[in-house]
Structure formats: C-alpha cells, structure tokens
Amino acid sequence: MKKAVWLMVFLGLIGFSLALAQPRTVKVGFVSTLSGGGAALGIDVRDGFNLALRHLNNQLGGLPVEVIVADDQQNPDVARQAVDRMLKRDRVDFLTGIIFSNILLAVGDAIFEEKVFYISPNAGPSEYAGEQCNPYFVNVAWQNDNLHEAMGQYVQTRRFENVFLLAPNYPAGRDALTGFKRYFKGRVVAEVYHRLNQLDFSAEIAQIRAARPKAVYAFEPGAMGVNFIKQYAEAGLLREIPLFLPGFSADADVIRAVGRGMVGIYNSSQWTLELNNPINQRFVEDFRKTYNRTPTLYASQGYDAALLLDAAIKAVGGDLSKKDELRKAMLAGFNSTRGPLRFSPNGYPIQNYYLRQVIQQPGGEIVNRQVGTIFTNHRDAYVDRCKLR
C-alpha cells in the first residue's frame, strides 16, 4: 500500500515537473467582422495575422500560440458576448481583430478592466487617443483621423475651393471628416452623414449633383464603398466631379469589386505595395501566393499586429506577467511592413502617409500605385491630451 502511495506521489511529481517544463502557450482572442457587408475587411485582417503566424512558425516571442476566433457580425452585443467569453472562460492574454470603432468602444472598458492588452489592427477612435487613452491599448494601423488628414492636405494642395463630404454616421465616420477638415482650408458645401451599412446612395448622389462641388471626399469602408463608387460612376459624376478617398475606401478589395471605374482615383494610405523593405516584400509575395489575391492595407495591419506581439513578448523573455515592460516594449516599436515603426505615449503610431493612385498595369491588373508622400513621421492630433507618458 505504501509503495502504491509513493508511486502515485512520484508520478505526480514527474507530471508536475513536465508541466513546468512545457513552454507557456500565448492565447490570443481574435474578434472581427467575418460575415455581412464588412466581412472583407475582417477576413483580410485575419488572413494577414495568420500569414504572420505561419512566418513565425506559429509562435509569438518564441512561445507556442493559440488563436481563438469569433465573428462579431458587426454587432456590439455579439462582440460583448465574444469578448466576455474570451476574457473569463478562455483567459486570453491578448485581444485583437476589431474593424469598426463602435464595436471597439463597446468592448474596450471590459478588456482594459481585466488588464488585457488590446492590439488594434484597424479601429482607432479619437476617444482612445486623448483623455481616455489607456496603457492596455496599442494600435498598429492609425488613429481614425489620420488617412483623412492626409487626403485633406492633398486636396488643399490641389487648390479646390470647395468640397462635398460624405461618411457613415458612427465614430470613425465622424473622426474621418474631422480629420479631413483639419487640413483642408477651403469651403465645405455640405457635410453629410448617412446610416451605417447603407448601400443605396441615390439620395446622396442627388445632393452632390445639386450642390455642384469642385470635389467630393467620401469615407465608405467595405460594401458601402463598393456601392457608392459604382453608383457615383454610373451617375456620370466621375467625369464631372473628382472623387477623393482614404485608402480603405479604394483598396484592392474595392478595386476587385468595382473594376475599371476605379482607375485614376487618388487615395491616401500609411502602407503601399511598393514599400521597399524585406518584411513588406515577403508579406506581399506570400500573401498573393497563399490567398491568390492582392493584399489590402487591412491585411498588412493584421500581419503587423502579429509582428508587434512577437517583438514585445520576445523583449520580456516570454514573461507575460511583466505588463509594464510589455507596454514599454510595444511603444518602443518593431520592424513592420512599413519599416521600423514606433508609437506615441497614447499607443498610436508615428508614421508616413502616402498618396496612391489606382492604375491599370500593362498586363491588365488594376492596382494602387504609390505616387507621393503626403506626411512624414506624422502623429495624431490628440496625443497631447493623453496623460500617459
């Protein structure tokens, strides 16, 4: 009997020792819009993130990784349920993936209260850039205003005396037009906000035609952008009134859906296909091979979210309990698809913004081509309101 007891104790100790010897698994909760009108955006972020993990041998910072995926269906209540489950049941170490700012704002407090880092591959609301900045928030993409600021600056240099502004009525839409107006100094003939996920723009196009602006600037992500541009072109307005867009309203997903109607349109982006660094070149080449399509800026942001986690976890030697050190490592920066990338104290990137134009290549493919740089080492407008240092 005693021998059996000692054997059980001995085997238990061996099992405990083996458990200690096993490397800790990093758990990442990936919540994104994977169905409905915004699905193309979430799928691109997911595919970019997964490609990075493949390049990292399914490890982050040298530790094995488990990714738990949920579709938020672009619904704040669904997102809350998914995030709550990942925080309380799955005990994830990090969260990422959210596309839309209203979704992020609906779940942010719950994430931060658990002292879990949220790495944003897209949504960058102004709330988290200023007074509500949080040490557990880092955005690898941009602050919502930034791409719009860049296009506002470009349209200003073109000396258009007035513009018509259009965006969906949700946090990122309002941030978008605020950013554009920060740098465009001409007259705004109309600033129109429509229902989120609207697909029929006949009323807005009639307003544009009646206003007869010198130019139009529109922020329309996902299916909204596809429908708006198609309807704008079909109405004959592309030949009459120049249309300017942020990069996510004129990226490869929209180009695939719209086709030749996109050729000639200018847009702004923090990332381009041509960025000449080894990480971006490998990303673009392998994304095309793996998924049989041209990557978007969303895909690059998903890829970079994984690279940031890898660099930060490596910097703390895999000890995820070192929260302060993790944050410092994240803000110190990492090598991204955009080259070396660093962050302001509020967790938003300091980076270049480029001018792109949609062109048709000699072989027939329609793509964005980088044609200039609008801003260099640009910071967001809210960082001085953030008390973090």
PDB file of N, CA and C in Angstrom, residues 58-132:
ATOM      1  N   ASN A  58       4.211  29.596 -36.075  1.00  0.00           N
ATOM      2  CA  ASN A  58       3.100  29.511 -35.124  1.00  0.00           C
ATOM      3  C   ASN A  58       3.548  29.775 -33.691  1.00  0.00           C
ATOM      4  N   GLN A  59       4.438  30.742 -33.570  1.00  0.00           N
ATOM      5  CA  GLN A  59       4.919  31.169 -32.254  1.00  0.00           C
ATOM      6  C   GLN A  59       4.870  32.687 -32.169  1.00  0.00           C
ATOM      7  N   LEU A  60       4.779  33.186 -30.944  1.00  0.00           N
ATOM      8  CA  LEU A  60       4.913  34.613 -30.675  1.00  0.00           C
ATOM      9  C   LEU A  60       5.954  34.778 -29.581  1.00  0.00           C
ATOM     10  N   GLY A  61       7.028  35.465 -29.897  1.00  0.00           N
ATOM     11  CA  GLY A  61       8.105  35.637 -28.926  1.00  0.00           C
ATOM     12  C   GLY A  61       8.745  34.330 -28.527  1.00  0.00           C
ATOM     13  N   GLY A  62       8.691  33.328 -29.417  1.00  0.00           N
ATOM     14  CA  GLY A  62       9.280  32.024 -29.118  1.00  0.00           C
ATOM     15  C   GLY A  62       8.350  31.078 -28.380  1.00  0.00           C
ATOM     16  N   LEU A  63       7.129  31.530 -28.042  1.00  0.00           N
ATOM     17  CA  LEU A  63       6.168  30.690 -27.346  1.00  0.00           C
ATOM     18  C   LEU A  63       5.095  30.198 -28.315  1.00  0.00           C
ATOM     19  N   PRO A  64       4.609  28.977 -28.121  1.00  0.00           N
ATOM     20  CA  PRO A  64       3.514  28.490 -28.977  1.00  0.00           C
ATOM     21  C   PRO A  64       2.281  29.368 -28.786  1.00  0.00           C
ATOM     22  N   VAL A  65       1.483  29.499 -29.831  1.00  0.00           N
ATOM     23  CA  VAL A  65       0.330  30.397 -29.774  1.00  0.00           C
ATOM     24  C   VAL A  65      -0.950  29.656 -30.109  1.00  0.00           C
ATOM     25  N   GLU A  66      -2.013  30.017 -29.418  1.00  0.00           N
ATOM     26  CA  GLU A  66      -3.361  29.523 -29.702  1.00  0.00           C
ATOM     27  C   GLU A  66      -4.230  30.742 -30.007  1.00  0.00           C
ATOM     28  N   VAL A  67      -4.871  30.742 -31.172  1.00  0.00           N
ATOM     29  CA  VAL A  67      -5.750  31.854 -31.567  1.00  0.00           C
ATOM     30  C   VAL A  67      -7.190  31.387 -31.492  1.00  0.00           C
ATOM     31  N   ILE A  68      -8.001  32.107 -30.726  1.00  0.00           N
ATOM     32  CA  ILE A  68      -9.420  31.798 -30.567  1.00  0.00           C
ATOM     33  C   ILE A  68     -10.199  32.848 -31.353  1.00  0.00           C
ATOM     34  N   VAL A  69     -10.954  32.413 -32.355  1.00  0.00           N
ATOM     35  CA  VAL A  69     -11.591  33.335 -33.311  1.00  0.00           C
ATOM     36  C   VAL A  69     -13.089  33.423 -33.068  1.00  0.00           C
ATOM     37  N   ALA A  70     -13.629  34.643 -33.173  1.00  0.00           N
ATOM     38  CA  ALA A  70     -15.076  34.859 -33.086  1.00  0.00           C
ATOM     39  C   ALA A  70     -15.486  35.929 -34.089  1.00  0.00           C
ATOM     40  N   ASP A  71     -16.651  35.747 -34.670  1.00  0.00           N
ATOM     41  CA  ASP A  71     -17.244  36.702 -35.611  1.00  0.00           C
ATOM     42  C   ASP A  71     -18.154  37.638 -34.827  1.00  0.00           C
ATOM     43  N   ASP A  72     -17.850  38.943 -34.836  1.00  0.00           N
ATOM     44  CA  ASP A  72     -18.713  39.882 -34.108  1.00  0.00           C
ATOM     45  C   ASP A  72     -19.964  40.276 -34.898  1.00  0.00           C
ATOM     46  N   GLN A  73     -20.025  39.855 -36.163  1.00  0.00           N
ATOM     47  CA  GLN A  73     -21.177  40.129 -37.032  1.00  0.00           C
ATOM     48  C   GLN A  73     -21.485  41.626 -37.136  1.00  0.00           C
ATOM     49  N   GLN A  74     -20.494  42.446 -36.854  1.00  0.00           N
ATOM     50  CA  GLN A  74     -20.634  43.907 -36.830  1.00  0.00           C
ATOM     51  C   GLN A  74     -21.767  44.335 -35.897  1.00  0.00           C
ATOM     52  N   ASN A  75     -21.866  43.625 -34.787  1.00  0.00           N
ATOM     53  CA  ASN A  75     -22.922  43.849 -33.807  1.00  0.00           C
ATOM     54  C   ASN A  75     -22.286  44.017 -32.425  1.00  0.00           C
ATOM     55  N   PRO A  76     -22.445  45.173 -31.777  1.00  0.00           N
ATOM     56  CA  PRO A  76     -21.809  45.385 -30.473  1.00  0.00           C
ATOM     57  C   PRO A  76     -22.196  44.352 -29.421  1.00  0.00           C
ATOM     58  N   ASP A  77     -23.452  43.915 -29.412  1.00  0.00           N
ATOM     59  CA  ASP A  77     -23.876  42.922 -28.414  1.00  0.00           C
ATOM     60  C   ASP A  77     -23.202  41.576 -28.641  1.00  0.00           C
ATOM     61  N   VAL A  78     -23.083  41.178 -29.892  1.00  0.00           N
ATOM     62  CA  VAL A  78     -22.390  39.924 -30.209  1.00  0.00           C
ATOM     63  C   VAL A  78     -20.922  40.031 -29.823  1.00  0.00           C
ATOM     64  N   ALA A  79     -20.326  41.184 -30.084  1.00  0.00           N
ATOM     65  CA  ALA A  79     -18.919  41.395 -29.729  1.00  0.00           C
ATOM     66  C   ALA A  79     -18.720  41.331 -28.221  1.00  0.00           C
ATOM     67  N   ARG A  80     -19.622  41.933 -27.459  1.00  0.00           N
ATOM     68  CA  ARG A  80     -19.518  41.901 -25.993  1.00  0.00           C
ATOM     69  C   ARG A  80     -19.541  40.468 -25.482  1.00  0.00           C
ATOM     70  N   GLN A  81     -20.430  39.664 -26.014  1.00  0.00           N
ATOM     71  CA  GLN A  81     -20.518  38.266 -25.586  1.00  0.00           C
ATOM     72  C   GLN A  81     -19.237  37.503 -25.909  1.00  0.00           C
ATOM     73  N   ALA A  82     -18.690  37.721 -27.108  1.00  0.00           N
ATOM     74  CA  ALA A  82     -17.463  37.025 -27.509  1.00  0.00           C
ATOM     75  C   ALA A  82     -16.286  37.443 -26.635  1.00  0.00           C
ATOM     76  N   VAL A  83     -16.158  38.739 -26.402  1.00  0.00           N
ATOM     77  CA  VAL A  83     -15.046  39.241 -25.588  1.00  0.00           C
ATOM     78  C   VAL A  83     -15.174  38.753 -24.151  1.00  0.00           C
ATOM     79  N   ASP A  84     -16.384  38.781 -23.602  1.00  0.00           N
ATOM     80  CA  ASP A  84     -16.592  38.312 -22.229  1.00  0.00           C
ATOM     81  C   ASP A  84     -16.194  36.844 -22.097  1.00  0.00           C
ATOM     82  N   ARG A  85     -16.564  36.041 -23.085  1.00  0.00           N
ATOM     83  CA  ARG A  85     -16.228  34.612 -23.069  1.00  0.00           C
ATOM     84  C   ARG A  85     -14.714  34.412 -23.137  1.00  0.00           C
ATOM     85  N   MET A  86     -14.058  35.192 -23.978  1.00  0.00           N
ATOM     86  CA  MET A  86     -12.603  35.040 -24.113  1.00  0.00           C
ATOM     87  C   MET A  86     -11.862  35.490 -22.868  1.00  0.00           C
ATOM     88  N   LEU A  87     -12.355  36.526 -22.208  1.00  0.00           N
ATOM     89  CA  LEU A  87     -11.697  37.027 -21.003  1.00  0.00           C
ATOM     90  C   LEU A  87     -11.907  36.091 -19.816  1.00  0.00           C
ATOM     91  N   LYS A  88     -13.133  35.589 -19.643  1.00  0.00           N
ATOM     92  CA  LYS A  88     -13.473  34.854 -18.421  1.00  0.00           C
ATOM     93  C   LYS A  88     -13.313  33.343 -18.561  1.00  0.00           C
ATOM     94  N   ARG A  89     -13.681  32.797 -19.712  1.00  0.00           N
ATOM     95  CA  ARG A  89     -13.573  31.354 -19.885  1.00  0.00           C
ATOM     96  C   ARG A  89     -12.224  30.947 -20.457  1.00  0.00           C
ATOM     97  N   ASP A  90     -11.824  31.624 -21.535  1.00  0.00           N
ATOM     98  CA  ASP A  90     -10.595  31.242 -22.240  1.00  0.00           C
ATOM     99  C   ASP A  90      -9.344  31.861 -21.630  1.00  0.00           C
ATOM    100  N   ARG A  91      -9.525  32.915 -20.835  1.00  0.00           N
ATOM    101  CA  ARG A  91      -8.396  33.592 -20.174  1.00  0.00           C
ATOM    102  C   ARG A  91      -7.319  33.976 -21.181  1.00  0.00           C
ATOM    103  N   VAL A  92      -7.721  34.693 -22.218  1.00  0.00           N
ATOM    104  CA  VAL A  92      -6.759  35.091 -23.253  1.00  0.00           C
ATOM    105  C   VAL A  92      -5.756  36.099 -22.703  1.00  0.00           C
ATOM    106  N   ASP A  93      -4.576  36.106 -23.301  1.00  0.00           N
ATOM    107  CA  ASP A  93      -3.521  37.039 -22.896  1.00  0.00           C
ATOM    108  C   ASP A  93      -3.608  38.363 -23.656  1.00  0.00           C
ATOM    109  N   PHE A  94      -4.096  38.292 -24.891  1.00  0.00           N
ATOM    110  CA  PHE A  94      -4.216  39.467 -25.741  1.00  0.00           C
ATOM    111  C   PHE A  94      -5.506  39.358 -26.552  1.00  0.00           C
ATOM    112  N   LEU A  95      -6.016  40.520 -26.967  1.00  0.00           N
ATOM    113  CA  LEU A  95      -7.142  40.555 -27.893  1.00  0.00           C
ATOM    114  C   LEU A  95      -6.788  41.417 -29.086  1.00  0.00           C
ATOM    115  N   THR A  96      -7.368  41.101 -30.237  1.00  0.00           N
ATOM    116  CA  THR A  96      -7.113  41.869 -31.452  1.00  0.00           C
ATOM    117  C   THR A  96      -8.257  41.609 -32.436  1.00  0.00           C
ATOM    118  N   GLY A  97      -8.210  42.266 -33.600  1.00  0.00           N
ATOM    119  CA  GLY A  97      -9.083  41.917 -34.717  1.00  0.00           C
ATOM    120  C   GLY A  97     -10.207  42.859 -35.066  1.00  0.00           C
ATOM    121  N   ILE A  98     -10.646  43.722 -34.152  1.00  0.00           N
ATOM    122  CA  ILE A  98     -11.865  44.503 -34.385  1.00  0.00           C
ATOM    123  C   ILE A  98     -11.661  45.533 -35.488  1.00  0.00           C
ATOM    124  N   ILE A  99     -12.650  45.620 -36.385  1.00  0.00           N
ATOM    125  CA  ILE A  99     -12.604  46.520 -37.529  1.00  0.00           C
ATOM    126  C   ILE A  99     -13.254  47.861 -37.224  1.00  0.00           C
ATOM    127  N   PHE A 100     -14.450  47.841 -36.662  1.00  0.00           N
ATOM    128  CA  PHE A 100     -15.264  49.053 -36.551  1.00  0.00           C
ATOM    129  C   PHE A 100     -15.144  49.694 -35.167  1.00  0.00           C
ATOM    130  N   SER A 101     -15.020  51.019 -35.157  1.00  0.00           N
ATOM    131  CA  SER A 101     -14.773  51.747 -33.911  1.00  0.00           C
ATOM    132  C   SER A 101     -15.923  51.633 -32.921  1.00  0.00           C
ATOM    133  N   ASN A 102     -17.160  51.601 -33.397  1.00  0.00           N
ATOM    134  CA  ASN A 102     -18.278  51.465 -32.458  1.00  0.00           C
ATOM    135  C   ASN A 102     -18.234  50.115 -31.745  1.00  0.00           C
ATOM    136  N   ILE A 103     -17.735  49.086 -32.426  1.00  0.00           N
ATOM    137  CA  ILE A 103     -17.572  47.772 -31.787  1.00  0.00           C
ATOM    138  C   ILE A 103     -16.478  47.838 -30.726  1.00  0.00           C
ATOM    139  N   LEU A 104     -15.357  48.447 -31.070  1.00  0.00           N
ATOM    140  CA  LEU A 104     -14.247  48.551 -30.114  1.00  0.00           C
ATOM    141  C   LEU A 104     -14.657  49.345 -28.879  1.00  0.00           C
ATOM    142  N   LEU A 105     -15.354  50.463 -29.069  1.00  0.00           N
ATOM    143  CA  LEU A 105     -15.774  51.283 -27.930  1.00  0.00           C
ATOM    144  C   LEU A 105     -16.762  50.531 -27.041  1.00  0.00           C
ATOM    145  N   ALA A 106     -17.505  49.594 -27.614  1.00  0.00           N
ATOM    146  CA  ALA A 106     -18.479  48.822 -26.837  1.00  0.00           C
ATOM    147  C   ALA A 106     -17.813  47.789 -25.925  1.00  0.00           C
ATOM    148  N   VAL A 107     -16.596  47.358 -26.276  1.00  0.00           N
ATOM    149  CA  VAL A 107     -15.951  46.286 -25.506  1.00  0.00           C
ATOM    150  C   VAL A 107     -14.667  46.740 -24.821  1.00  0.00           C
ATOM    151  N   GLY A 108     -14.189  47.926 -25.132  1.00  0.00           N
ATOM    152  CA  GLY A 108     -12.888  48.363 -24.628  1.00  0.00           C
ATOM    153  C   GLY A 108     -12.783  48.362 -23.111  1.00  0.00           C
ATOM    154  N   ASP A 109     -13.770  48.914 -22.431  1.00  0.00           N
ATOM    155  CA  ASP A 109     -13.699  49.003 -20.970  1.00  0.00           C
ATOM    156  C   ASP A 109     -13.564  47.623 -20.331  1.00  0.00           C
ATOM    157  N   ALA A 110     -14.305  46.655 -20.840  1.00  0.00           N
ATOM    158  CA  ALA A 110     -14.249  45.300 -20.274  1.00  0.00           C
ATOM    159  C   ALA A 110     -12.858  44.693 -20.435  1.00  0.00           C
ATOM    160  N   ILE A 111     -12.236  44.955 -21.585  1.00  0.00           N
ATOM    161  CA  ILE A 111     -10.881  44.433 -21.840  1.00  0.00           C
ATOM    162  C   ILE A 111      -9.880  45.087 -20.901  1.00  0.00           C
ATOM    163  N   PHE A 112      -9.931  46.404 -20.807  1.00  0.00           N
ATOM    164  CA  PHE A 112      -8.943  47.138 -20.020  1.00  0.00           C
ATOM    165  C   PHE A 112      -9.090  46.854 -18.521  1.00  0.00           C
ATOM    166  N   GLU A 113     -10.323  46.636 -18.064  1.00  0.00           N
ATOM    167  CA  GLU A 113     -10.537  46.323 -16.647  1.00  0.00           C
ATOM    168  C   GLU A 113      -9.846  45.027 -16.244  1.00  0.00           C
ATOM    169  N   GLU A 114      -9.725  44.105 -17.181  1.00  0.00           N
ATOM    170  CA  GLU A 114      -9.043  42.832 -16.915  1.00  0.00           C
ATOM    171  C   GLU A 114      -7.529  42.942 -17.115  1.00  0.00           C
ATOM    172  N   LYS A 115      -7.059  44.139 -17.458  1.00  0.00           N
ATOM    173  CA  LYS A 115      -5.637  44.388 -17.705  1.00  0.00           C
ATOM    174  C   LYS A 115      -5.091  43.465 -18.806  1.00  0.00           C
ATOM    175  N   VAL A 116      -5.899  43.332 -19.839  1.00  0.00           N
ATOM    176  CA  VAL A 116      -5.514  42.572 -21.026  1.00  0.00           C
ATOM    177  C   VAL A 116      -5.221  43.567 -22.139  1.00  0.00           C
ATOM    178  N   PHE A 117      -4.116  43.372 -22.842  1.00  0.00           N
ATOM    179  CA  PHE A 117      -3.750  44.277 -23.922  1.00  0.00           C
ATOM    180  C   PHE A 117      -4.655  44.054 -25.137  1.00  0.00           C
ATOM    181  N   TYR A 118      -5.154  45.165 -25.683  1.00  0.00           N
ATOM    182  CA  TYR A 118      -5.859  45.093 -26.954  1.00  0.00           C
ATOM    183  C   TYR A 118      -4.962  45.701 -28.025  1.00  0.00           C
ATOM    184  N   ILE A 119      -4.596  44.912 -29.032  1.00  0.00           N
ATOM    185  CA  ILE A 119      -3.761  45.366 -30.138  1.00  0.00           C
ATOM    186  C   ILE A 119      -4.688  45.617 -31.321  1.00  0.00           C
ATOM    187  N   SER A 120      -4.924  46.869 -31.640  1.00  0.00           N
ATOM    188  CA  SER A 120      -5.878  47.179 -32.699  1.00  0.00           C
ATOM    189  C   SER A 120      -5.214  47.100 -34.066  1.00  0.00           C
ATOM    190  N   PRO A 121      -5.763  46.258 -34.967  1.00  0.00           N
ATOM    191  CA  PRO A 121      -5.252  46.206 -36.324  1.00  0.00           C
ATOM    192  C   PRO A 121      -6.031  47.125 -37.259  1.00  0.00           C
ATOM    193  N   ASN A 122      -6.941  47.920 -36.691  1.00  0.00           N
ATOM    194  CA  ASN A 122      -7.737  48.790 -37.546  1.00  0.00           C
ATOM    195  C   ASN A 122      -8.385  49.933 -36.774  1.00  0.00           C
ATOM    196  N   ALA A 123      -9.433  49.661 -36.003  1.00  0.00           N
ATOM    197  CA  ALA A 123     -10.199  50.724 -35.355  1.00  0.00           C
ATOM    198  C   ALA A 123      -9.298  51.603 -34.496  1.00  0.00           C
ATOM    199  N   GLY A 124      -9.393  52.926 -34.703  1.00  0.00           N
ATOM    200  CA  GLY A 124      -8.554  53.863 -33.958  1.00  0.00           C
ATOM    201  C   GLY A 124      -9.325  55.083 -33.506  1.00  0.00           C
ATOM    202  N   PRO A 125     -10.340  54.910 -32.626  1.00  0.00           N
ATOM    203  CA  PRO A 125     -11.199  56.036 -32.246  1.00  0.00           C
ATOM    204  C   PRO A 125     -10.454  57.138 -31.514  1.00  0.00           C
ATOM    205  N   SER A 126     -10.917  58.363 -31.729  1.00  0.00           N
ATOM    206  CA  SER A 126     -10.286  59.523 -31.096  1.00  0.00           C
ATOM    207  C   SER A 126     -10.388  59.440 -29.576  1.00  0.00           C
ATOM    208  N   GLU A 127     -11.434  58.775 -29.070  1.00  0.00           N
ATOM    209  CA  GLU A 127     -11.602  58.661 -27.616  1.00  0.00           C
ATOM    210  C   GLU A 127     -10.381  58.027 -26.965  1.00  0.00           C
ATOM    211  N   TYR A 128      -9.804  56.994 -27.608  1.00  0.00           N
ATOM    212  CA  TYR A 128      -8.661  56.299 -27.016  1.00  0.00           C
ATOM    213  C   TYR A 128      -7.331  56.984 -27.324  1.00  0.00           C
ATOM    214  N   ALA A 129      -7.388  58.069 -28.086  1.00  0.00           N
ATOM    215  CA  ALA A 129      -6.163  58.806 -28.391  1.00  0.00           C
ATOM    216  C   ALA A 129      -5.930  59.945 -27.408  1.00  0.00           C
ATOM    217  N   GLY A 130      -7.012  60.491 -26.846  1.00  0.00           N
ATOM    218  CA  GLY A 130      -6.908  61.651 -25.976  1.00  0.00           C
ATOM    219  C   GLY A 130      -7.120  61.334 -24.510  1.00  0.00           C
ATOM    220  N   GLU A 131      -8.157  61.942 -23.923  1.00  0.00           N
ATOM    221  CA  GLU A 131      -8.369  61.828 -22.483  1.00  0.00           C
ATOM    222  C   GLU A 131      -8.601  60.395 -22.010  1.00  0.00           C
ATOM    223  N   GLN A 132      -9.166  59.554 -22.876  1.00  0.00           N
ATOM    224  CA  GLN A 132      -9.452  58.168 -22.485  1.00  0.00           C
ATOM    225  C   GLN A 132      -8.353  57.189 -22.918  1.00  0.00           C
TER     226      GLN A 132
END
